[in-house]
CSV table of C-alpha atoms in Angstrom, one decimal:
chain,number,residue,atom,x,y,z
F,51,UNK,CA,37.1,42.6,8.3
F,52,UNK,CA,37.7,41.4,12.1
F,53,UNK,CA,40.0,38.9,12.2
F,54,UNK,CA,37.8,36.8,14.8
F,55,UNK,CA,35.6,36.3,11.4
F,56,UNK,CA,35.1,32.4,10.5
F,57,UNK,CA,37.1,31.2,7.3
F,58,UNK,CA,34.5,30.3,4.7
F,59,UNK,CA,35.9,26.5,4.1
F,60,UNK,CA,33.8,26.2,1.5
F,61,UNK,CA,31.7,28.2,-0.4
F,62,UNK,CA,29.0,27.2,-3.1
F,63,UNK,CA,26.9,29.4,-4.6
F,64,UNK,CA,23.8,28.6,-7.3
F,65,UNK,CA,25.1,25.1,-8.2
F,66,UNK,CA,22.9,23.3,-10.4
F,67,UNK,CA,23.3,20.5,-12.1
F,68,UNK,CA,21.6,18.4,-14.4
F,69,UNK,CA,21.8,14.3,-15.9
F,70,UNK,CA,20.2,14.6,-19.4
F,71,UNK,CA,16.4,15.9,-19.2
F,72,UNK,CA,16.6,15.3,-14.8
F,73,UNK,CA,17.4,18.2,-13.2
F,74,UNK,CA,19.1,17.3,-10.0
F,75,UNK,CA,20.4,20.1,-8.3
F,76,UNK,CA,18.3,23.4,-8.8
F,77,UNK,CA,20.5,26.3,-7.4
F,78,UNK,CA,21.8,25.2,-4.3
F,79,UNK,CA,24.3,27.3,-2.1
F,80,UNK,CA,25.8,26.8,1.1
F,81,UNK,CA,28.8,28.2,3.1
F,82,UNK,CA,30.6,25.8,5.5
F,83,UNK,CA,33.0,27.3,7.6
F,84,UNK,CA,35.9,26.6,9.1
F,85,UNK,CA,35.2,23.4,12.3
F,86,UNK,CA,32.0,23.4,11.8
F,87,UNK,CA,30.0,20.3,11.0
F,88,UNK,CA,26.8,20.7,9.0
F,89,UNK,CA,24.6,17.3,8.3
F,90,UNK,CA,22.5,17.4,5.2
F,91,UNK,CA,19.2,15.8,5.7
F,92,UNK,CA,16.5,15.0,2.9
F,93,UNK,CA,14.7,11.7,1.4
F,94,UNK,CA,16.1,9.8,-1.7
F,95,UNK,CA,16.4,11.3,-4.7
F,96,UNK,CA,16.4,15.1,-3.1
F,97,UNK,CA,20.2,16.0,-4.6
F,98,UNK,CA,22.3,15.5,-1.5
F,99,UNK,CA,25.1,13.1,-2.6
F,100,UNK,CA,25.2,14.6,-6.0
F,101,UNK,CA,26.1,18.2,-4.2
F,102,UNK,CA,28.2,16.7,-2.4
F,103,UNK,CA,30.0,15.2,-5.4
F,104,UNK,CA,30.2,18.0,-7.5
F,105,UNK,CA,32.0,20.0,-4.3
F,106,UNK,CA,34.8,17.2,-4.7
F,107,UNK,CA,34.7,17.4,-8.6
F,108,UNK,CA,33.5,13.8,-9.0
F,109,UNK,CA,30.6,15.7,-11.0
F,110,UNK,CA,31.1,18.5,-12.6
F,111,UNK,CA,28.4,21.4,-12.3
F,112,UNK,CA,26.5,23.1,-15.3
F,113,UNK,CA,25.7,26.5,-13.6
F,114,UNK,CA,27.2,28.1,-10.5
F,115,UNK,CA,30.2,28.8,-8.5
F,116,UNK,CA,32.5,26.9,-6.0
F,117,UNK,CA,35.4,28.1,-4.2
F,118,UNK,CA,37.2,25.8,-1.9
F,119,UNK,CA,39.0,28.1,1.1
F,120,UNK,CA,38.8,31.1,-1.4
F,121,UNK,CA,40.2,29.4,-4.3
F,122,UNK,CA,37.7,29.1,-7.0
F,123,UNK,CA,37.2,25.5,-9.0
F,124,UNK,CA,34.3,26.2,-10.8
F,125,UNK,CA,32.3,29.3,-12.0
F,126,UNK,CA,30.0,30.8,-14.1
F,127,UNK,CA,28.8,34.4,-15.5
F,128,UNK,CA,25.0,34.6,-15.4
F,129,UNK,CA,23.3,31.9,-17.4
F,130,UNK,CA,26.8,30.5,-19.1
F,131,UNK,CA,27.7,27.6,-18.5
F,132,UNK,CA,30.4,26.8,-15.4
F,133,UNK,CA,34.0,26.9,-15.9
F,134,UNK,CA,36.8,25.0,-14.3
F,135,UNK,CA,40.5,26.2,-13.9
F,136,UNK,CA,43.0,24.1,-15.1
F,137,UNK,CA,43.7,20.3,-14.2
F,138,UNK,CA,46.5,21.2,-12.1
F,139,UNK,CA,44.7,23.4,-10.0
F,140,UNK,CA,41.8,21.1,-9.6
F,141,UNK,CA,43.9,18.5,-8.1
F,142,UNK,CA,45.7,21.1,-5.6
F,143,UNK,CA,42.2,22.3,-4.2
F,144,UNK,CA,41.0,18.7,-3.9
F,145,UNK,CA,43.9,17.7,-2.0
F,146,UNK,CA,42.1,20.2,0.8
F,147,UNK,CA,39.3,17.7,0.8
F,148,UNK,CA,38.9,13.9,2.0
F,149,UNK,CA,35.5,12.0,1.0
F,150,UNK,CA,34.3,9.2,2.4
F,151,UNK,CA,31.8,6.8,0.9
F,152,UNK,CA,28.7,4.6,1.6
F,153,UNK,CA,30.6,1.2,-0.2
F,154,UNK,CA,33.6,2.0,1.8
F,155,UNK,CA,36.2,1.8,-1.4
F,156,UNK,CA,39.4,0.3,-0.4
F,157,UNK,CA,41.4,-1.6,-2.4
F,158,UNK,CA,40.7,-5.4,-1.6
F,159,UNK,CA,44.1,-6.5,-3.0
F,160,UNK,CA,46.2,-4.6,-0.2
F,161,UNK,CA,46.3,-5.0,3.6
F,162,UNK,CA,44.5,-2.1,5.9
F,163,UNK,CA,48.0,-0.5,6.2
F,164,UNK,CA,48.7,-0.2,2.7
F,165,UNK,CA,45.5,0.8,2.0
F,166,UNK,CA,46.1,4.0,4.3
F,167,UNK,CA,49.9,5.0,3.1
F,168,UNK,CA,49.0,4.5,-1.1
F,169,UNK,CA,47.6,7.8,-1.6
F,170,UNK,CA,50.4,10.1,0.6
F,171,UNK,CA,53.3,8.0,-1.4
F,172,UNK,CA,51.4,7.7,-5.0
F,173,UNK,CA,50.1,11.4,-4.9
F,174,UNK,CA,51.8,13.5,-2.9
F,175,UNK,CA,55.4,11.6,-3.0
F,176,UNK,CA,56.0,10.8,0.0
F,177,UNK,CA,58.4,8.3,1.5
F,178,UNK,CA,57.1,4.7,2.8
F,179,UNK,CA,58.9,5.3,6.3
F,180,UNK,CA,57.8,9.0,6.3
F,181,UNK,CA,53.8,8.2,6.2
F,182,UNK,CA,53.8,4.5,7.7
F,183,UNK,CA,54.3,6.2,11.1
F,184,UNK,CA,51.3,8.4,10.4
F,185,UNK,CA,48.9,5.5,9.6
F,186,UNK,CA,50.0,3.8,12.1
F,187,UNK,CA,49.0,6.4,14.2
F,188,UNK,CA,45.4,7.0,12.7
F,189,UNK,CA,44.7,3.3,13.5
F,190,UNK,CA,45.3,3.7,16.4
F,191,UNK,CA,42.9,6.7,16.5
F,192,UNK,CA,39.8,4.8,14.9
F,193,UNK,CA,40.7,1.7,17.2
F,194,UNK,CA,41.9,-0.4,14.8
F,195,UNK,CA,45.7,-0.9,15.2
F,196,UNK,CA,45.3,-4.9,15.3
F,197,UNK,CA,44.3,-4.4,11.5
F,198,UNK,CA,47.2,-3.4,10.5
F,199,UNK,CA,48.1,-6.3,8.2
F,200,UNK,CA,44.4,-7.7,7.5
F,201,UNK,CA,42.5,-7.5,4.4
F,202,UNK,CA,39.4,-5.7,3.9
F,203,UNK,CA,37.7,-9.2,3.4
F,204,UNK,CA,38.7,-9.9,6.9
F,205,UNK,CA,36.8,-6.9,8.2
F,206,UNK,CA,33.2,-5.9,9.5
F,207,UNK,CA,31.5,-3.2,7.8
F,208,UNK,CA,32.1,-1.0,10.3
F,209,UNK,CA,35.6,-1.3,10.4
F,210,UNK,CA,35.9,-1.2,6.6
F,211,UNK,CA,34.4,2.6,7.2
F,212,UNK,CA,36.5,3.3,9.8
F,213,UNK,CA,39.8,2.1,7.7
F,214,UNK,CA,38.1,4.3,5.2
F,215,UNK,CA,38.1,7.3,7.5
F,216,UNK,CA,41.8,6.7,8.1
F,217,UNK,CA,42.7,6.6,4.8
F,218,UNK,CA,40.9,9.7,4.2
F,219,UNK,CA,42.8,11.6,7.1
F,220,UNK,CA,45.8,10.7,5.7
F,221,UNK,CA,46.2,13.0,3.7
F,222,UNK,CA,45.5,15.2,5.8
F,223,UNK,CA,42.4,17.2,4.7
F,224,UNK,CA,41.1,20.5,5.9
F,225,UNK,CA,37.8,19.3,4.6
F,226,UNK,CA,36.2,15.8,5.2
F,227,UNK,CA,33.2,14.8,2.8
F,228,UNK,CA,30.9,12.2,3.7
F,229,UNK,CA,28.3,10.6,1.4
F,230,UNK,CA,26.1,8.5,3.9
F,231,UNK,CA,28.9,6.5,5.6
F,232,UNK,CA,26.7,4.0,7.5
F,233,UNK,CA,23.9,3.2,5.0
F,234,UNK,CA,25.4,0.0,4.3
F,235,UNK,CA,26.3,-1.0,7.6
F,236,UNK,CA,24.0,-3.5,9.6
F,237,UNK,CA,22.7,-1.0,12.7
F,238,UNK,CA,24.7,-2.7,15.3
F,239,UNK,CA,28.1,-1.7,13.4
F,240,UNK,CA,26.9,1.9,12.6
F,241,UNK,CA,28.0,2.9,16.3
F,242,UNK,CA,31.0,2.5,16.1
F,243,UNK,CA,31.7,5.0,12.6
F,244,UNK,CA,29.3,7.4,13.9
F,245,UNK,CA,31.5,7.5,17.3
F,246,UNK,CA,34.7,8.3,15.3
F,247,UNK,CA,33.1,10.7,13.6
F,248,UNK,CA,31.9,11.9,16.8
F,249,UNK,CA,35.6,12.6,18.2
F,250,UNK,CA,36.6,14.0,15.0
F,251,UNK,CA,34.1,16.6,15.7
F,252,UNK,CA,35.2,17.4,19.3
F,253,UNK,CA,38.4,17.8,17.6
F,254,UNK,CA,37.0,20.6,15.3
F,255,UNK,CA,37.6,19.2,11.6
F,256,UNK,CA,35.5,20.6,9.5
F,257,UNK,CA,33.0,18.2,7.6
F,258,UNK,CA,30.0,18.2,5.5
F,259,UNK,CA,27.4,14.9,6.5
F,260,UNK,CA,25.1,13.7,4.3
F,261,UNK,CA,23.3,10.9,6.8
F,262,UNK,CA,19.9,9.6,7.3
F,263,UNK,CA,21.2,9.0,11.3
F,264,UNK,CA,19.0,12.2,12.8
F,265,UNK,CA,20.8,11.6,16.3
F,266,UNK,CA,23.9,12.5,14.8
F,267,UNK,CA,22.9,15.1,13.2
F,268,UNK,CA,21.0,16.4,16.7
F,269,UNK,CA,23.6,15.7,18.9
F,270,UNK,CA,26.9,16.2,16.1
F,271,UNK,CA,26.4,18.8,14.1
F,272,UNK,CA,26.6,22.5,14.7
F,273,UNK,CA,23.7,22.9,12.1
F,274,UNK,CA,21.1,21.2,9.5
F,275,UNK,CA,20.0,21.2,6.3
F,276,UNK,CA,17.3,20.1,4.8
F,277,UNK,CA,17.2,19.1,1.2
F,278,UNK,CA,14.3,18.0,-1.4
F,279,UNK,CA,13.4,18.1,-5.1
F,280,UNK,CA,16.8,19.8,-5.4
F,281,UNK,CA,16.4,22.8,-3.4
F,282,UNK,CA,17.6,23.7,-0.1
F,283,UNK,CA,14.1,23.6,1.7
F,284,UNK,CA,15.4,25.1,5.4
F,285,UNK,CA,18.3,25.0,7.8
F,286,UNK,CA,19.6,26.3,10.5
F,287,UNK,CA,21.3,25.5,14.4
F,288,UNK,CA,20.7,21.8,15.1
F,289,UNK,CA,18.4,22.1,18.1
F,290,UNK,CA,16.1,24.6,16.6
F,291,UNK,CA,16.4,22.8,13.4
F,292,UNK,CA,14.9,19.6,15.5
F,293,UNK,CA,12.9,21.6,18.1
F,294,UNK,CA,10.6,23.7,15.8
F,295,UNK,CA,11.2,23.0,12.1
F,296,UNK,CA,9.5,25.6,10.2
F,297,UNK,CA,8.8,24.0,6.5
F,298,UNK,CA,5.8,21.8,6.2
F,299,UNK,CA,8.1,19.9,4.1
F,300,UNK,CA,10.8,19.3,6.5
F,301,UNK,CA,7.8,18.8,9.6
F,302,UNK,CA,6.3,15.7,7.1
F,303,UNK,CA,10.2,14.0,6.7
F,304,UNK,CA,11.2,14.7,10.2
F,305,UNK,CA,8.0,12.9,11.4
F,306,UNK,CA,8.4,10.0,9.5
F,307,UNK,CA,12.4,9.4,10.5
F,308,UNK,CA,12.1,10.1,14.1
Protein backbone atom coordinates (compact mmCIF):
# COMPACT_ATOMS: atom_id res chain seq x y z
CA UNK A 1 0.00 0.00 0.00
CA UNK A 2 1.43 3.54 -1.08
CA UNK A 3 2.55 5.26 1.59
CA UNK A 4 0.81 8.63 0.37
CA UNK A 5 -2.49 6.56 1.54
CA UNK A 6 -4.59 8.51 4.31
CA UNK A 7 -4.45 6.87 7.93
CA UNK A 8 -7.86 5.61 8.72
CA UNK A 9 -8.23 7.68 12.27
CA UNK A 10 -11.03 6.05 12.87
CA UNK A 11 -12.86 3.28 11.66
CA UNK A 12 -16.51 2.02 12.50
CA UNK A 13 -18.05 -0.49 10.89
CA UNK A 14 -21.91 -1.94 11.43
CA UNK A 15 -22.40 -0.27 14.89
CA UNK A 16 -25.74 -0.61 16.19
CA UNK A 17 -26.98 0.03 19.17
CA UNK A 18 -29.97 -0.25 21.02
CA UNK A 19 -31.81 1.36 24.65
CA UNK A 20 -34.29 -1.38 25.71
CA UNK A 21 -37.06 -2.02 22.84
CA UNK A 22 -35.53 1.69 20.82
CA UNK A 23 -33.26 0.88 18.43
CA UNK A 24 -31.00 3.85 17.95
CA UNK A 25 -28.31 3.12 15.79
CA UNK A 26 -29.09 0.60 12.90
CA UNK A 27 -25.68 -0.37 11.29
CA UNK A 28 -23.81 2.62 10.89
CA UNK A 29 -20.17 2.78 9.51
CA UNK A 30 -17.93 5.48 8.74
CA UNK A 31 -14.15 5.92 8.21
CA UNK A 32 -12.64 9.29 9.28
CA UNK A 33 -9.30 9.80 8.23
CA UNK A 34 -6.49 11.34 9.32
CA UNK A 35 -7.17 15.87 9.17
CA UNK A 36 -10.02 15.60 7.87
CA UNK A 37 -13.16 17.10 9.28
CA UNK A 38 -16.56 15.42 8.64
CA UNK A 39 -19.88 17.24 10.19
CA UNK A 40 -22.75 14.93 10.83
CA UNK A 41 -26.00 16.36 9.92
CA UNK A 42 -29.59 14.95 10.66
CA UNK A 43 -32.86 16.04 12.86
CA UNK A 44 -33.42 15.01 16.54
CA UNK A 45 -33.61 11.84 17.45
CA UNK A 46 -31.71 10.44 14.10
CA UNK A 47 -28.64 8.69 16.22
CA UNK A 48 -25.96 11.28 15.79
CA UNK A 49 -24.73 12.01 19.37
CA UNK A 50 -25.30 8.47 20.45
CA UNK A 51 -22.59 7.36 17.51
CA UNK A 52 -20.74 9.66 18.54
CA UNK A 53 -20.75 8.42 22.12
CA UNK A 54 -20.30 4.98 21.58
CA UNK A 55 -16.90 5.96 19.37
CA UNK A 56 -15.58 7.49 22.86
CA UNK A 57 -16.91 4.52 24.88
CA UNK A 58 -19.42 6.64 26.82
CA UNK A 59 -21.97 3.94 25.34
CA UNK A 60 -21.11 0.89 24.63
CA UNK A 61 -22.30 -0.83 21.29
CA UNK A 62 -24.37 -4.16 20.96
CA UNK A 63 -23.21 -5.13 17.41
CA UNK A 64 -20.33 -3.98 15.32
CA UNK A 65 -16.73 -3.06 15.18
CA UNK A 66 -14.61 0.02 16.11
CA UNK A 67 -10.99 0.57 15.75
CA UNK A 68 -9.43 3.74 16.78
CA UNK A 69 -6.01 4.38 14.46
CA UNK A 70 -6.02 0.48 13.83
CA UNK A 71 -6.39 -0.56 17.38
CA UNK A 72 -9.59 -2.28 17.85
CA UNK A 73 -11.99 -1.28 21.11
CA UNK A 74 -14.95 -3.09 20.27
CA UNK A 75 -15.91 -5.99 17.92
CA UNK A 76 -18.18 -8.51 17.05
CA UNK A 77 -18.40 -11.93 14.93
CA UNK A 78 -21.55 -11.91 12.83
CA UNK A 79 -24.69 -11.59 14.86
CA UNK A 80 -22.74 -11.96 18.54
CA UNK A 81 -22.88 -9.54 20.50
CA UNK A 82 -19.71 -6.81 20.55
CA UNK A 83 -16.72 -7.32 22.54
CA UNK A 84 -14.40 -4.85 24.33
CA UNK A 85 -10.63 -5.44 25.14
CA UNK A 86 -9.62 -4.96 28.44
CA UNK A 87 -10.10 -1.78 30.68
CA UNK A 88 -6.56 -0.93 30.31
CA UNK A 89 -6.61 -0.79 26.76
CA UNK A 90 -9.81 1.12 26.58
CA UNK A 91 -8.38 3.95 28.44
CA UNK A 92 -5.04 4.01 26.22
CA UNK A 93 -7.22 4.27 22.88
CA UNK A 94 -9.37 6.95 24.45
CA UNK A 95 -6.62 9.03 25.42
CA UNK A 96 -6.29 9.39 21.30
CA UNK A 97 -9.62 11.11 21.50
CA UNK A 98 -10.92 14.55 23.07
CA UNK A 99 -14.83 15.23 23.25
CA UNK A 100 -16.37 18.15 23.59
CA UNK A 101 -19.96 18.74 24.81
CA UNK A 102 -23.14 20.77 24.26
CA UNK A 103 -23.39 21.63 28.47
CA UNK A 104 -19.78 22.62 28.29
CA UNK A 105 -18.75 20.25 31.53
CA UNK A 106 -16.18 22.02 33.50
CA UNK A 107 -15.74 21.77 36.90
CA UNK A 108 -17.43 24.86 38.57
CA UNK A 109 -15.42 24.54 41.75
CA UNK A 110 -11.96 25.34 39.96
CA UNK A 111 -10.64 28.39 38.12
CA UNK A 112 -10.43 28.11 33.97
CA UNK A 113 -6.70 27.26 34.49
CA UNK A 114 -7.16 24.48 36.73
CA UNK A 115 -9.82 23.25 34.89
CA UNK A 116 -7.40 22.83 31.76
CA UNK A 117 -4.19 21.24 33.67
CA UNK A 118 -6.55 18.39 36.01
CA UNK A 119 -6.77 15.94 33.47
CA UNK A 120 -2.77 15.90 32.11
CA UNK A 121 -1.72 15.82 36.09
CA UNK A 122 -4.67 13.38 37.36
CA UNK A 123 -4.53 11.00 34.30
CA UNK A 124 -1.54 11.03 32.56
CA UNK A 125 0.80 12.13 35.70
CA UNK A 126 2.10 14.90 34.73
CA UNK A 127 3.83 17.62 36.69
CA UNK A 128 1.86 21.09 37.65
CA UNK A 129 4.85 23.25 36.14
CA UNK A 130 5.25 20.78 33.20
CA UNK A 131 1.48 21.26 31.80
CA UNK A 132 0.65 24.83 33.30
CA UNK A 133 2.82 26.23 30.49
CA UNK A 134 0.81 24.28 27.93
CA UNK A 135 -2.60 25.67 29.13
CA UNK A 136 -1.43 28.66 29.35
CA UNK A 137 -0.59 28.52 25.90
CA UNK A 138 -4.00 27.02 24.62
CA UNK A 139 -5.69 30.12 26.22
CA UNK A 140 -4.02 31.97 24.58
CA UNK A 141 -4.97 30.05 21.35
CA UNK A 142 -8.85 30.23 22.01
CA UNK A 143 -8.43 34.01 23.11
CA UNK A 144 -8.98 33.66 26.43
CA UNK A 145 -5.72 34.21 28.45
CA UNK A 146 -7.48 37.03 30.74
CA UNK A 147 -9.43 33.89 32.16
CA UNK A 148 -6.92 32.37 33.53
CA UNK A 149 -8.03 32.61 37.16
CA UNK A 150 -11.97 33.10 36.63
CA UNK A 151 -14.55 30.67 37.35
CA UNK A 152 -16.81 29.18 34.93
CA UNK A 153 -19.70 31.18 36.59
CA UNK A 154 -17.88 34.26 35.58
CA UNK A 155 -18.02 33.19 31.89
CA UNK A 156 -20.29 33.54 28.77
CA UNK A 157 -21.43 30.50 27.13
CA UNK A 158 -19.23 30.86 24.51
CA UNK A 159 -16.21 31.07 26.43
CA UNK A 160 -17.27 28.19 28.75
CA UNK A 161 -16.99 26.09 25.16
CA UNK A 162 -14.07 27.58 24.29
CA UNK A 163 -12.31 26.78 27.92
CA UNK A 164 -13.91 23.42 27.02
CA UNK A 165 -12.04 23.13 23.74
CA UNK A 166 -8.86 23.91 25.67
CA UNK A 167 -9.25 21.50 28.04
CA UNK A 168 -9.92 19.04 25.58
CA UNK A 169 -6.52 19.84 23.59
CA UNK A 170 -4.74 19.30 26.49
CA UNK A 171 -4.34 16.34 26.37
CA UNK A 172 -3.38 16.39 23.32
CA UNK A 173 -5.72 14.28 21.13
CA UNK A 174 -5.34 12.98 17.70
CA UNK A 175 -8.98 12.87 17.54
CA UNK A 176 -11.47 15.69 18.65
CA UNK A 177 -15.22 14.68 19.20
CA UNK A 178 -17.87 17.17 19.18
CA UNK A 179 -21.42 16.62 20.31
CA UNK A 180 -23.26 19.86 19.13
CA UNK A 181 -20.99 22.44 20.85
CA UNK A 182 -23.09 25.54 20.22
CA UNK A 183 -26.67 24.30 20.83
CA UNK A 184 -26.76 25.92 24.07
CA UNK A 185 -25.22 29.01 23.18
CA UNK A 186 -27.34 32.23 22.56
CA UNK A 187 -26.50 32.85 18.47
CA UNK A 188 -24.55 35.86 19.13
CA UNK A 189 -21.84 33.74 21.20
CA UNK A 190 -21.90 30.70 18.81
CA UNK A 191 -19.31 32.77 16.50
CA UNK A 192 -16.94 32.81 18.40
CA UNK A 193 -16.69 28.57 19.16
CA UNK A 194 -17.37 27.94 15.67
CA UNK A 195 -14.28 30.39 14.74
CA UNK A 196 -11.87 28.31 16.94
CA UNK A 197 -13.06 25.42 15.64
CA UNK A 198 -12.54 27.04 12.30
CA UNK A 199 -8.59 27.49 12.93
CA UNK A 200 -8.38 24.17 14.42
CA UNK A 201 -9.36 22.98 11.07
CA UNK A 202 -6.82 25.16 9.02
CA UNK A 203 -4.54 23.53 11.31
CA UNK A 204 -5.54 19.93 10.15
CA UNK A 205 -6.80 18.19 13.50
CA UNK A 206 -8.82 15.69 12.75
CA UNK A 207 -12.46 15.97 14.13
CA UNK A 208 -15.89 14.46 13.91
CA UNK A 209 -18.95 17.46 14.15
CA UNK A 210 -22.18 16.67 15.06
CA UNK A 211 -23.75 20.45 14.47
CA UNK A 212 -27.06 21.71 13.35
CA UNK A 213 -24.76 25.09 12.13
CA UNK A 214 -24.98 24.13 8.06
CA UNK A 215 -22.43 27.08 7.30
CA UNK A 216 -19.97 25.31 9.13
CA UNK A 217 -20.44 22.31 7.86
CA UNK A 218 -20.40 24.13 4.09
CA UNK A 219 -17.60 26.14 4.54
CA UNK A 220 -15.59 23.75 7.48
CA UNK A 221 -15.74 20.43 6.71
CA UNK A 222 -14.10 18.42 4.07
CA UNK A 223 -17.38 16.27 3.86
CA UNK A 224 -21.11 15.56 5.15
CA UNK A 225 -23.14 13.17 6.49
CA UNK A 226 -26.47 12.93 6.70
CA UNK A 227 -28.13 10.92 9.35
CA UNK A 228 -31.98 9.78 10.19
CA UNK A 229 -33.98 6.94 11.79
CA UNK A 230 -30.52 5.62 12.55
CA UNK A 231 -29.04 4.98 9.26
CA UNK A 232 -26.53 6.80 7.36
CA UNK A 233 -29.03 8.30 4.57
CA UNK A 234 -26.04 10.01 2.22
CA UNK A 235 -22.80 11.83 2.27
CA UNK A 236 -20.25 12.88 0.53
CA UNK A 237 -17.67 16.29 -0.31
CA UNK A 238 -19.35 19.28 1.38
CA UNK A 239 -20.13 21.34 -1.77
CA UNK A 240 -21.73 18.63 -3.59
CA UNK A 241 -23.28 17.45 -0.45
CA UNK A 242 -24.99 21.16 -0.32
CA UNK A 243 -25.11 21.78 -4.11
CA UNK A 244 -27.07 18.74 -5.31
CA UNK A 245 -28.16 16.41 -2.43
CA UNK A 246 -29.39 13.35 -3.85
CA UNK A 247 -31.82 11.69 -1.08
CA UNK A 248 -35.31 12.99 -0.90
CA UNK A 249 -34.73 12.68 2.64
CA UNK A 250 -31.74 14.83 3.00
CA UNK A 251 -33.48 17.46 0.00
CA UNK A 252 -36.75 17.78 2.70
CA UNK A 253 -34.11 18.51 6.08
CA UNK A 254 -31.82 20.59 4.06
CA UNK A 255 -34.73 22.76 2.93
CA UNK A 256 -36.13 23.28 6.09
CA UNK A 257 -32.53 24.36 7.88
CA UNK A 258 -31.31 26.57 5.21
Amino acid sequence: MPSTTPDVMISAQGIHKAFGNNEVLRGVSLDLLRGEVVAVIGPSGSGKSTFLRCLNHLETIDRGTIRIEGAVLAQSEGEARARYVSEAEIRQIGRKMGMVFQSFNLFPHLTVLENIIEAPVIVKGMKREDIIPKAEALLAKVGLSAKRDAYPNHLSGGQKQRVAIARALAMEPDILLFDEPTSALDPELTGEVLRTMRELAEEHMTMLVVTHEMGFAREVANRVIFMDGGHIVEQGPSEAFFAAPRHERTKAFLQNML
